[in-house]
Amino acid sequence: MTMLIDSLRAALGVTHVLTETVDTAPYLTDWRGRYTGTALAIVRPGTTAEVAEVVRLCAQAGVAMVPQGGNTGLCGGGIPCGGEVVVSLTRLNRVRAIDVANNTITVEAGCTLVAVQEAAASADRLFPLSLAAEGTATIGGNLATNAGGVQVLRYGNARELTLGLEVVLPDGRIWNGLRGLRKDNTGYDMKHLFIGAEGTLGLITAAVLKLYSRPRCTATAWAGVSKPAAAVALLTRLRERIGGRITAFELVSRPALDLVLRHIPDSRDPLPGQSPWQVLIELSDTMASDLAGALGDLLADAVAAGEASDAVIAQSEAQTQALWALRENISEAQRIEGISIKHDISLPVSRIAEFIARSDAALAAAFPGVRIVCFGHVGDGNLHYNQSKPAAQDNAAFIGQTAAVNRIVHDLVAELGGSISAEHGLGQLKRQEILRYKSETEMDMMRAVKQALDPRGLMNPGKVL
Ligand SMILES: Cc1cc2nc3c(=O)[nH]c(=O)nc-3n(C[C@H](O)[C@H](O)[C@H](O)COP(=O)(O)OP(=O)(O)OC[C@H]3O[C@@H](n4cnc5c(N)ncnc54)[C@H](O)[C@@H]3O)c2cc1C
């Protein structure tokens, strides 16, 4: 293996091949601190050609590779299982082109999501993917996990925002699929194999992404609702009356809000009355219009119909940001609170209320005192349905119950036609669990694709499959 390290150093320069513990540690533990791995080295190529050279050298030596972007993934997909070379893409961080007439941007995989949003804004365009980790998460990671976030309801997830890809294949060849076309029916659409593959089929080095007109006005509201069914009724009302202008519709349970109020400085409950559930609503329009007025009228109707108990509309940018901070800080607050069992699930929106009611009851019966922290992008059917330990229980005992908790939650998700991973992927975390819910036929198709592109199993082993 010394020979491989020497070759990698010759290809990239000594400063971009890290082997000392003090240098490698940040790449070897995930954001939640749940997975820690070991690696032969961390390499930091700066161009697509260098990525291809790294892959060729590793393939020659028979050493597996783990692609890594911002290391904000929540399923352990970017953490090596033991002895691989971690390929960090963060030095591939150039915006290659913006085509305003075509409404596209071509970026390298290591650009942070924020950098892409800012580059789009500099051309008076919107790149709508948005999530709490956007300052650190990279476009490569976003595409490899098919990230969702808070605006999927209107603009779709990472897959729907992607027109073309550049990928280094497991044998070191470069596939240039950087086409900025909205229509291209020339056979299998290969980019979709790599989106959501969590780095198991190849290394994404660049992408052509869709841009949109920037909203000229937005309106943001926080409304109290008595139960999830009322939130869904309110969403249905908004859809009927204001349709495509809804950019976000987020559900926040009281326990989730309370964690933010407890742990995040300067947080304040926007409403009196301790509502058991709340929704964060954002509307936007590319034409100047009185959206806040329209939202106020809609919410007044919702209160009259018993769907909402109370509501407040942000009157300034600062108030808008304060409302969003309550939603965006839930994961961080839950991390500060302590260990939790997390579920990133999706359901048909019409089944969400039934899921929460039945799952809450089943978990309370099986695990007395368990605290359910539920929030999510309810507008697109995605819930983060997490469990924090009962106050009296210790961490190890609580985490020891993960499989039993998962069984209750995931079996019900499957029964109601949902998915056990809405936007975070499978990684290491759910690769065994998925076997219970996908048919043997579907798993065989996935294995066949893996075998076709990576017959030696060198690309991110121990993840997904
Ligand atoms: C506070 C917080 C909030 C979050 N909110 C959301 C949310 O709302 N929605 C959401 O979808 N996710 C969310 N996430 C999860 C995470 O941010 C996303 O999964 C993100 O897309 C990961 O990007 P990354 O660059 O950090 O990828 P990494 O964590 O580095 O890697 C993730 C996976 O992608 C692979 N990968 C990375 N780069 C490449 C590449 N160039 N080519 C091939 N494979 C690659 C890795 O091998 C790994 O399997 C959140 C995370 C945090 C910490």
Coordinates of C-alpha atoms and ligand atoms in Angstrom, one line a residue:
M1 CA 0.0 0.0 0.0
T2 CA 3.0 2.3 0.4
M3 CA 3.3 2.2 -3.4
L4 CA -0.2 3.4 -3.8
I5 CA 0.3 6.3 -1.4
D6 CA 3.5 7.2 -3.2
S7 CA 1.6 7.2 -6.6
L8 CA -1.2 9.2 -5.2
R9 CA 1.3 11.8 -3.8
A10 CA 3.0 11.9 -7.2
A11 CA -0.4 12.5 -8.9
L12 CA -1.8 15.1 -6.5
G13 CA 1.1 16.6 -4.5
V14 CA 2.0 15.6 -1.0
T15 CA -0.3 18.2 0.6
H16 CA -3.4 16.6 -0.9
V17 CA -2.8 13.0 0.4
L18 CA -3.5 12.9 4.1
T19 CA -2.5 10.0 6.3
E20 CA -1.8 11.5 9.7
T21 CA -4.5 11.1 12.3
V22 CA -4.6 14.8 13.1
D23 CA -5.4 15.5 9.4
T24 CA -7.7 12.6 8.6
A25 CA -9.9 12.6 11.7
P26 CA -12.5 15.2 10.4
Y27 CA -13.2 13.0 7.4
L28 CA -13.6 9.8 9.4
T29 CA -16.5 10.6 11.7
D30 CA -20.0 11.6 10.5
W31 CA -21.9 14.7 11.5
R32 CA -24.0 12.9 14.1
G33 CA -21.0 11.2 15.6
R34 CA -22.6 7.8 14.9
Y35 CA -20.0 6.3 12.5
T36 CA -16.2 6.4 12.7
G37 CA -14.1 4.6 10.1
T38 CA -10.5 4.1 9.2
A39 CA -9.0 4.9 5.8
L40 CA -5.7 4.2 4.0
A41 CA -5.6 7.9 3.1
I42 CA -7.8 10.9 2.4
V43 CA -7.1 12.3 -1.0
R44 CA -8.1 15.8 -2.3
P45 CA -8.0 16.0 -6.1
G46 CA -8.5 19.4 -7.6
T47 CA -9.7 18.6 -11.1
T48 CA -11.8 15.9 -12.9
A49 CA -8.6 14.6 -14.5
E50 CA -7.0 14.2 -11.1
V51 CA -10.1 12.4 -9.8
A52 CA -9.8 10.0 -12.8
E53 CA -6.1 9.4 -12.0
V54 CA -6.9 8.7 -8.4
V55 CA -9.6 6.1 -9.4
R56 CA -7.2 4.5 -11.9
L57 CA -4.5 4.2 -9.3
C58 CA -6.8 2.8 -6.6
A59 CA -8.4 0.4 -9.1
Q60 CA -5.0 -0.8 -10.2
A61 CA -4.1 -1.5 -6.6
G62 CA -7.5 -3.1 -5.9
V63 CA -8.3 -0.5 -3.2
A64 CA -11.8 0.6 -2.7
M65 CA -12.8 4.3 -2.7
V66 CA -15.3 6.4 -0.7
P67 CA -16.5 9.7 -2.3
Q68 CA -17.0 12.4 0.2
G69 CA -18.4 16.0 -0.1
G70 CA -19.2 18.1 3.0
N71 CA -19.7 15.1 5.3
T72 CA -23.1 16.2 6.4
G73 CA -24.8 13.0 5.3
L74 CA -27.0 11.4 7.9
C75 CA -26.7 7.7 7.0
G76 CA -23.0 7.1 7.2
G77 CA -22.6 6.9 3.4
G78 CA -19.5 9.1 3.3
I79 CA -17.6 7.3 6.1
P80 CA -15.3 4.4 5.2
C81 CA -15.9 1.0 6.6
G82 CA -12.2 0.2 6.9
G83 CA -9.1 0.7 4.8
E84 CA -10.5 2.5 1.8
V85 CA -9.2 5.7 0.2
V86 CA -11.6 8.6 0.9
V87 CA -11.9 10.9 -2.1
S88 CA -12.8 14.3 -0.9
L89 CA -14.3 16.4 -3.7
T90 CA -14.2 19.8 -1.9
R91 CA -11.4 21.2 -4.0
L92 CA -13.5 20.8 -7.2
N93 CA -15.3 24.0 -6.4
R94 CA -15.6 26.0 -9.6
V95 CA -18.7 27.4 -11.2
R96 CA -17.9 26.5 -14.8
A97 CA -20.7 28.4 -16.6
I98 CA -24.0 30.1 -16.2
D99 CA -26.3 30.1 -19.2
V100 CA -29.0 32.7 -18.5
A101 CA -31.0 32.1 -21.7
N102 CA -31.0 28.3 -21.0
N103 CA -31.7 28.9 -17.3
T104 CA -28.8 26.5 -16.3
I105 CA -25.7 26.6 -14.2
T106 CA -22.7 24.2 -14.6
V107 CA -20.9 23.6 -11.4
E108 CA -18.2 21.3 -10.0
A109 CA -19.2 18.7 -7.4
G110 CA -17.4 20.3 -4.5
C111 CA -19.2 23.6 -4.6
T112 CA -21.2 24.1 -1.5
L113 CA -24.9 24.4 -2.0
V114 CA -24.7 28.0 -0.7
A115 CA -22.0 28.8 -3.3
V116 CA -24.3 27.5 -6.1
Q117 CA -27.3 29.5 -4.7
E118 CA -25.1 32.6 -4.6
A119 CA -23.7 32.1 -8.1
A120 CA -27.3 31.8 -9.4
A121 CA -28.4 34.9 -7.5
S122 CA -25.5 36.9 -9.0
A123 CA -27.1 36.2 -12.4
D124 CA -30.5 37.2 -11.1
R125 CA -31.6 33.6 -11.0
L126 CA -32.7 31.1 -8.3
F127 CA -31.3 27.7 -7.6
P128 CA -34.0 26.4 -5.3
L129 CA -32.5 23.5 -3.5
S130 CA -32.3 24.5 0.2
L131 CA -31.5 22.6 3.4
A132 CA -30.1 23.4 6.8
A133 CA -26.7 22.0 6.0
E134 CA -26.3 24.1 2.8
G135 CA -23.2 26.0 4.0
T136 CA -21.2 22.8 4.2
A137 CA -23.0 20.2 2.0
T138 CA -21.8 20.0 -1.5
I139 CA -23.6 19.7 -4.8
G140 CA -21.9 16.3 -5.4
G141 CA -23.3 15.1 -2.0
N142 CA -26.7 16.6 -2.7
L143 CA -27.0 14.7 -6.0
A144 CA -25.5 11.5 -4.6
T145 CA -28.2 11.5 -1.9
N146 CA -30.9 13.0 -4.1
A147 CA -31.3 15.7 -1.4
G148 CA -34.7 17.2 -0.8
G149 CA -35.0 20.1 1.7
V150 CA -37.6 22.7 2.2
Q151 CA -38.7 23.7 -1.3
V152 CA -39.4 20.3 -2.9
L153 CA -43.1 21.0 -2.8
R154 CA -42.6 23.6 -5.5
Y155 CA -39.3 22.8 -7.3
G156 CA -38.7 19.1 -6.7
N157 CA -35.7 17.3 -5.2
A158 CA -32.1 17.3 -6.5
R159 CA -32.9 14.7 -9.2
E160 CA -35.6 17.0 -10.7
L161 CA -33.2 19.9 -10.7
T162 CA -30.5 18.1 -12.6
L163 CA -30.1 18.1 -16.4
G164 CA -26.6 16.7 -16.9
L165 CA -23.7 15.1 -15.1
E166 CA -20.0 14.5 -15.4
V167 CA -18.9 11.3 -13.7
V168 CA -15.7 9.3 -13.1
L169 CA -16.6 5.7 -13.5
P170 CA -15.1 3.0 -11.2
D171 CA -12.6 2.0 -13.9
G172 CA -11.3 5.6 -14.2
R173 CA -13.1 6.6 -17.4
I174 CA -14.7 10.0 -17.5
W175 CA -18.3 10.2 -18.7
N176 CA -19.1 13.7 -20.0
G177 CA -22.9 13.9 -19.8
L178 CA -23.0 17.7 -19.1
R179 CA -26.0 18.3 -21.4
G180 CA -28.2 21.2 -20.5
L181 CA -31.2 19.8 -22.2
R182 CA -34.8 19.5 -21.0
K183 CA -35.6 17.1 -23.8
D184 CA -33.3 14.3 -24.6
N185 CA -34.8 10.9 -25.4
T186 CA -31.8 9.2 -26.7
G187 CA -31.9 5.9 -24.8
Y188 CA -31.4 5.2 -21.1
D189 CA -31.0 8.3 -19.0
M190 CA -27.8 7.4 -17.4
K191 CA -27.6 10.4 -15.0
H192 CA -30.5 9.1 -13.0
L193 CA -28.4 6.0 -12.0
F194 CA -25.8 8.2 -10.3
I195 CA -28.3 10.5 -8.6
G196 CA -29.3 8.9 -5.3
A197 CA -26.6 6.1 -5.7
E198 CA -24.7 7.5 -2.7
G199 CA -21.4 7.1 -4.5
T200 CA -21.7 3.4 -5.1
L201 CA -21.6 3.6 -8.9
G202 CA -19.1 6.4 -9.6
L203 CA -17.8 9.8 -8.5
I204 CA -19.8 12.8 -9.7
T205 CA -17.4 15.6 -10.6
A206 CA -19.7 18.2 -12.2
A207 CA -23.4 18.9 -13.0
V208 CA -25.7 21.0 -15.1
L209 CA -28.5 22.3 -12.9
K210 CA -31.8 24.0 -13.6
L211 CA -32.2 27.7 -12.7
Y212 CA -35.5 29.6 -12.1
S213 CA -36.7 33.2 -12.0
R214 CA -36.1 34.7 -8.6
P215 CA -39.1 35.5 -6.5
R216 CA -39.9 39.2 -6.3
C217 CA -42.1 38.8 -3.2
T218 CA -42.5 36.3 -0.5
A219 CA -44.8 35.9 2.5
T220 CA -44.1 33.7 5.5
A221 CA -46.5 32.6 8.2
W222 CA -46.4 30.5 11.4
A223 CA -49.8 28.9 12.3
G224 CA -50.9 26.8 15.2
V225 CA -52.9 23.7 14.4
S226 CA -54.5 21.2 16.7
K227 CA -53.4 18.0 15.0
P228 CA -51.7 16.8 11.8
A229 CA -55.0 16.2 10.0
A230 CA -55.8 20.0 10.5
A231 CA -52.3 20.8 8.9
V232 CA -53.2 18.6 5.9
A233 CA -56.6 20.3 5.6
L234 CA -54.9 23.7 5.7
L235 CA -52.4 22.5 3.0
T236 CA -55.3 21.3 0.8
R237 CA -57.0 24.7 1.2
L238 CA -53.8 26.6 0.3
R239 CA -53.3 24.3 -2.8
E240 CA -56.8 24.9 -4.0
R241 CA -56.6 28.7 -3.5
I242 CA -53.0 29.6 -4.2
G243 CA -51.5 26.5 -5.9
G244 CA -48.1 27.0 -7.4
R245 CA -47.1 29.9 -5.1
I246 CA -46.6 27.6 -2.1
T247 CA -42.9 27.1 -1.7
A248 CA -42.8 25.5 1.7
F249 CA -45.2 23.9 4.1
E250 CA -43.4 22.5 7.2
L251 CA -44.9 20.8 10.2
V252 CA -43.4 21.2 13.6
S253 CA -44.7 19.3 16.7
R254 CA -44.7 20.9 20.2
P255 CA -41.8 18.7 21.5
A256 CA -39.7 19.7 18.4
L257 CA -40.4 23.4 19.0
D258 CA -39.7 23.1 22.7
L259 CA -36.2 21.6 22.0
V260 CA -35.4 24.6 19.9
L261 CA -36.7 27.1 22.5
R262 CA -34.6 25.2 25.2
H263 CA -31.3 24.9 23.3
I264 CA -31.0 27.6 20.7
P265 CA -30.2 31.1 22.0
D266 CA -32.7 33.9 21.1
S267 CA -35.5 31.5 20.1
R268 CA -39.0 32.6 20.9
D269 CA -42.4 31.0 20.4
P270 CA -44.1 33.1 17.8
L271 CA -47.6 32.3 19.2
P272 CA -49.1 32.3 22.7
G273 CA -51.2 29.3 23.6
Q274 CA -48.8 26.4 23.4
S275 CA -50.3 24.9 20.3
P276 CA -49.6 21.1 20.0
W277 CA -48.6 21.5 16.3
Q278 CA -47.5 24.3 14.1
V279 CA -46.9 24.9 10.4
L280 CA -44.4 27.2 8.7
I281 CA -45.8 28.4 5.4
E282 CA -44.0 30.2 2.7
L283 CA -45.5 31.6 -0.5
S284 CA -43.5 33.3 -3.2
D285 CA -44.2 34.9 -6.6
T286 CA -42.0 36.1 -9.4
M287 CA -44.3 39.1 -9.9
A288 CA -44.9 41.8 -7.3
S289 CA -48.2 41.0 -5.6
D290 CA -49.8 41.3 -2.2
L291 CA -49.0 37.8 -1.1
A292 CA -49.0 38.7 2.6
G293 CA -52.6 40.0 2.2
A294 CA -53.6 36.9 0.4
L295 CA -52.0 34.6 3.0
G296 CA -53.7 36.6 5.8
D297 CA -57.1 36.1 4.2
L298 CA -56.5 32.4 3.7
L299 CA -55.4 31.9 7.3
A300 CA -58.4 33.8 8.6
D301 CA -60.6 31.4 6.6
A302 CA -58.6 28.5 8.0
V303 CA -59.1 29.8 11.6
A304 CA -62.9 30.2 10.9
A305 CA -63.0 26.6 9.5
G306 CA -61.2 25.2 12.6
E307 CA -58.1 24.2 10.7
A308 CA -55.8 26.7 12.4
S309 CA -56.0 28.1 15.9
D310 CA -53.9 31.2 15.5
A311 CA -51.3 32.6 13.0
V312 CA -48.7 35.2 12.6
I313 CA -47.3 36.6 9.3
A314 CA -43.7 37.9 9.3
Q315 CA -43.6 41.6 8.8
S316 CA -39.9 41.9 8.1
E317 CA -36.9 40.0 6.8
A318 CA -35.7 39.6 10.4
Q319 CA -39.0 38.1 11.4
T320 CA -39.0 35.7 8.4
Q321 CA -35.5 34.5 9.3
A322 CA -36.5 34.1 13.0
L323 CA -39.4 31.8 11.9
W324 CA -37.2 29.8 9.6
A325 CA -34.6 29.5 12.3
L326 CA -37.1 27.7 14.5
R327 CA -37.6 25.1 11.8
E328 CA -34.0 24.9 10.7
N329 CA -32.6 24.5 14.2
I330 CA -34.6 21.4 15.2
S331 CA -31.9 18.9 14.2
E332 CA -29.2 20.9 16.0
A333 CA -31.4 21.3 19.1
Q334 CA -32.1 17.6 19.1
R335 CA -28.4 16.8 18.8
I336 CA -27.7 19.1 21.9
E337 CA -30.6 17.4 23.8
G338 CA -28.9 14.0 23.4
I339 CA -29.1 10.7 21.6
S340 CA -32.1 10.0 19.5
I341 CA -33.5 7.3 17.1
K342 CA -34.2 9.0 13.8
H343 CA -36.6 8.2 10.9
D344 CA -36.6 10.0 7.6
I345 CA -39.8 8.7 6.1
S346 CA -42.2 9.6 3.4
L347 CA -45.9 8.8 3.0
P348 CA -48.7 9.9 0.7
V349 CA -49.8 13.2 2.2
S350 CA -53.3 11.8 2.7
R351 CA -51.9 9.1 5.1
I352 CA -49.7 11.3 7.3
A353 CA -52.3 12.0 10.0
E354 CA -53.1 8.3 10.3
F355 CA -49.4 7.4 10.4
I356 CA -48.6 9.8 13.2
A357 CA -51.7 8.7 15.3
R358 CA -51.1 5.0 15.0
S359 CA -47.3 5.1 15.3
D360 CA -47.4 7.5 18.4
A361 CA -49.8 5.1 20.1
A362 CA -47.8 2.0 19.3
L363 CA -44.5 3.5 20.5
A364 CA -46.1 4.9 23.7
A365 CA -47.4 1.4 24.5
A366 CA -44.2 -0.4 23.7
F367 CA -41.8 2.2 25.2
P368 CA -43.4 4.1 28.0
G369 CA -42.0 7.6 28.4
V370 CA -40.5 7.8 24.9
R371 CA -40.5 11.4 23.6
I372 CA -41.6 11.7 19.9
V373 CA -40.0 14.6 18.1
C374 CA -41.9 14.9 14.8
F375 CA -41.4 17.5 12.2
G376 CA -40.8 17.7 8.5
H377 CA -41.6 18.7 4.9
V378 CA -45.2 17.7 5.2
G379 CA -46.1 19.4 1.9
D380 CA -44.2 16.7 0.1
G381 CA -45.1 13.8 2.5
N382 CA -41.7 13.7 4.3
L383 CA -41.6 13.4 8.0
H384 CA -38.6 13.4 10.3
Y385 CA -40.1 11.2 13.0
N386 CA -37.5 10.9 15.8
Q387 CA -37.5 9.4 19.2
S388 CA -35.6 10.9 22.2
K389 CA -35.1 8.8 25.2
P390 CA -37.3 8.8 28.3
A391 CA -35.7 11.1 31.0
A392 CA -34.9 8.2 33.3
Q393 CA -33.4 5.9 30.7
D394 CA -29.6 5.7 29.9
N395 CA -28.3 6.2 26.4
A396 CA -27.1 2.6 25.8
A397 CA -30.4 1.1 26.9
F398 CA -32.4 3.4 24.7
I399 CA -30.2 2.9 21.6
G400 CA -30.4 -0.8 22.3
Q401 CA -34.1 -0.6 21.4
T402 CA -33.4 0.9 17.9
A403 CA -34.4 -2.3 16.0
A404 CA -37.7 -2.7 17.9
V405 CA -38.5 1.0 17.4
N406 CA -37.7 0.7 13.7
R407 CA -39.9 -2.3 13.3
I408 CA -42.9 -0.5 14.6
V409 CA -42.2 2.7 12.6
H410 CA -41.1 1.1 9.3
D411 CA -43.7 -1.6 9.2
L412 CA -46.4 1.0 9.5
V413 CA -44.7 3.2 6.9
A414 CA -44.7 0.2 4.5
E415 CA -48.3 -0.7 5.3
L416 CA -49.4 2.9 4.4
G417 CA -47.5 2.9 1.1
G418 CA -44.5 5.0 2.3
S419 CA -40.7 4.8 2.1
I420 CA -38.3 4.2 4.9
S421 CA -35.9 6.8 3.4
A422 CA -37.3 9.9 2.0
E423 CA -34.3 12.1 1.4
H424 CA -31.3 10.9 3.4
G425 CA -30.5 7.7 1.6
L426 CA -29.6 4.2 2.9
G427 CA -25.8 4.5 3.5
Q428 CA -24.7 2.2 6.2
L429 CA -27.6 2.9 8.4
K430 CA -30.5 1.3 6.4
R431 CA -28.8 -1.1 4.1
Q432 CA -30.0 -4.2 6.0
E433 CA -33.4 -2.6 6.9
I434 CA -34.3 -2.0 3.2
L435 CA -34.1 -5.8 2.5
R436 CA -37.3 -6.2 4.5
Y437 CA -39.2 -3.6 2.4
K438 CA -38.0 -3.9 -1.2
S439 CA -38.9 -6.9 -3.2
E440 CA -36.2 -9.4 -4.2
T441 CA -36.9 -8.4 -7.8
E442 CA -36.1 -4.7 -7.1
M443 CA -33.0 -5.7 -5.1
D444 CA -31.9 -7.9 -8.0
M445 CA -32.2 -5.0 -10.5
M446 CA -30.2 -2.8 -8.2
R447 CA -27.5 -5.5 -7.8
A448 CA -27.4 -6.0 -11.6
V449 CA -26.8 -2.2 -12.1
K450 CA -24.0 -2.3 -9.5
Q451 CA -22.4 -5.4 -11.2
A452 CA -22.6 -3.7 -14.6
L453 CA -20.8 -0.5 -13.5
D454 CA -18.6 -1.6 -10.6
P455 CA -18.0 -5.4 -11.0
R456 CA -15.1 -5.3 -8.6
G457 CA -17.1 -3.6 -5.9
L458 CA -14.5 -0.8 -5.5
M459 CA -16.9 2.1 -5.2
N460 CA -18.2 2.8 -1.7
P461 CA -18.5 -0.8 -0.4
G462 CA -20.8 -1.5 2.5
K463 CA -23.3 1.2 1.5
V464 CA -26.7 0.9 0.0
L465 CA -26.4 -2.7 -1.2
Ligands
LIG1 C1 -28.4 19.9 10.0 C2 -28.6 19.1 8.8 C3 -29.8 19.3 8.1 C4 -30.0 18.5 6.9 N1 -31.2 18.7 6.2 C5 -31.4 18.0 5.1 C6 -32.6 18.2 4.4 O1 -33.5 19.0 4.7 N2 -32.8 17.4 3.2 C7 -31.9 16.5 2.8 O2 -32.1 15.9 1.8 N3 -30.7 16.3 3.6 C8 -30.5 17.0 4.7 N4 -29.4 16.7 5.4 C9 -28.4 15.7 5.0 C10 -27.3 16.1 4.1 O3 -27.0 17.5 4.3 C11 -27.5 15.8 2.7 O4 -27.5 14.4 2.6 C12 -26.4 16.3 1.7 O5 -26.9 16.2 0.4 C13 -25.1 15.7 1.8 O6 -24.1 16.4 1.1 P1 -22.6 16.3 1.5 O7 -21.8 17.0 0.5 O8 -22.4 16.6 2.9 O9 -22.4 14.7 1.3 P2 -21.5 13.7 2.2 O10 -22.1 13.6 3.5 O11 -20.1 14.0 2.1 O12 -21.8 12.3 1.4 C14 -23.1 11.8 1.3 C15 -23.2 10.6 0.4 O13 -22.9 11.0 -1.0 C16 -21.7 10.5 -1.5 N5 -21.0 11.5 -2.2 C17 -20.6 12.7 -1.8 N6 -20.1 13.4 -2.8 C18 -20.1 12.6 -3.9 C19 -19.7 12.8 -5.2 N7 -19.2 13.9 -5.7 N8 -19.9 11.8 -6.1 C20 -20.5 10.6 -5.7 N9 -20.9 10.4 -4.4 C21 -20.7 11.4 -3.5 C22 -21.0 9.9 -0.3 O14 -20.2 8.8 -0.6 C23 -22.1 9.6 0.7 O15 -22.6 8.3 0.4 C24 -29.1 17.5 6.5 C25 -27.9 17.3 7.3 C26 -27.7 18.1 8.4 C27 -26.4 17.9 9.1

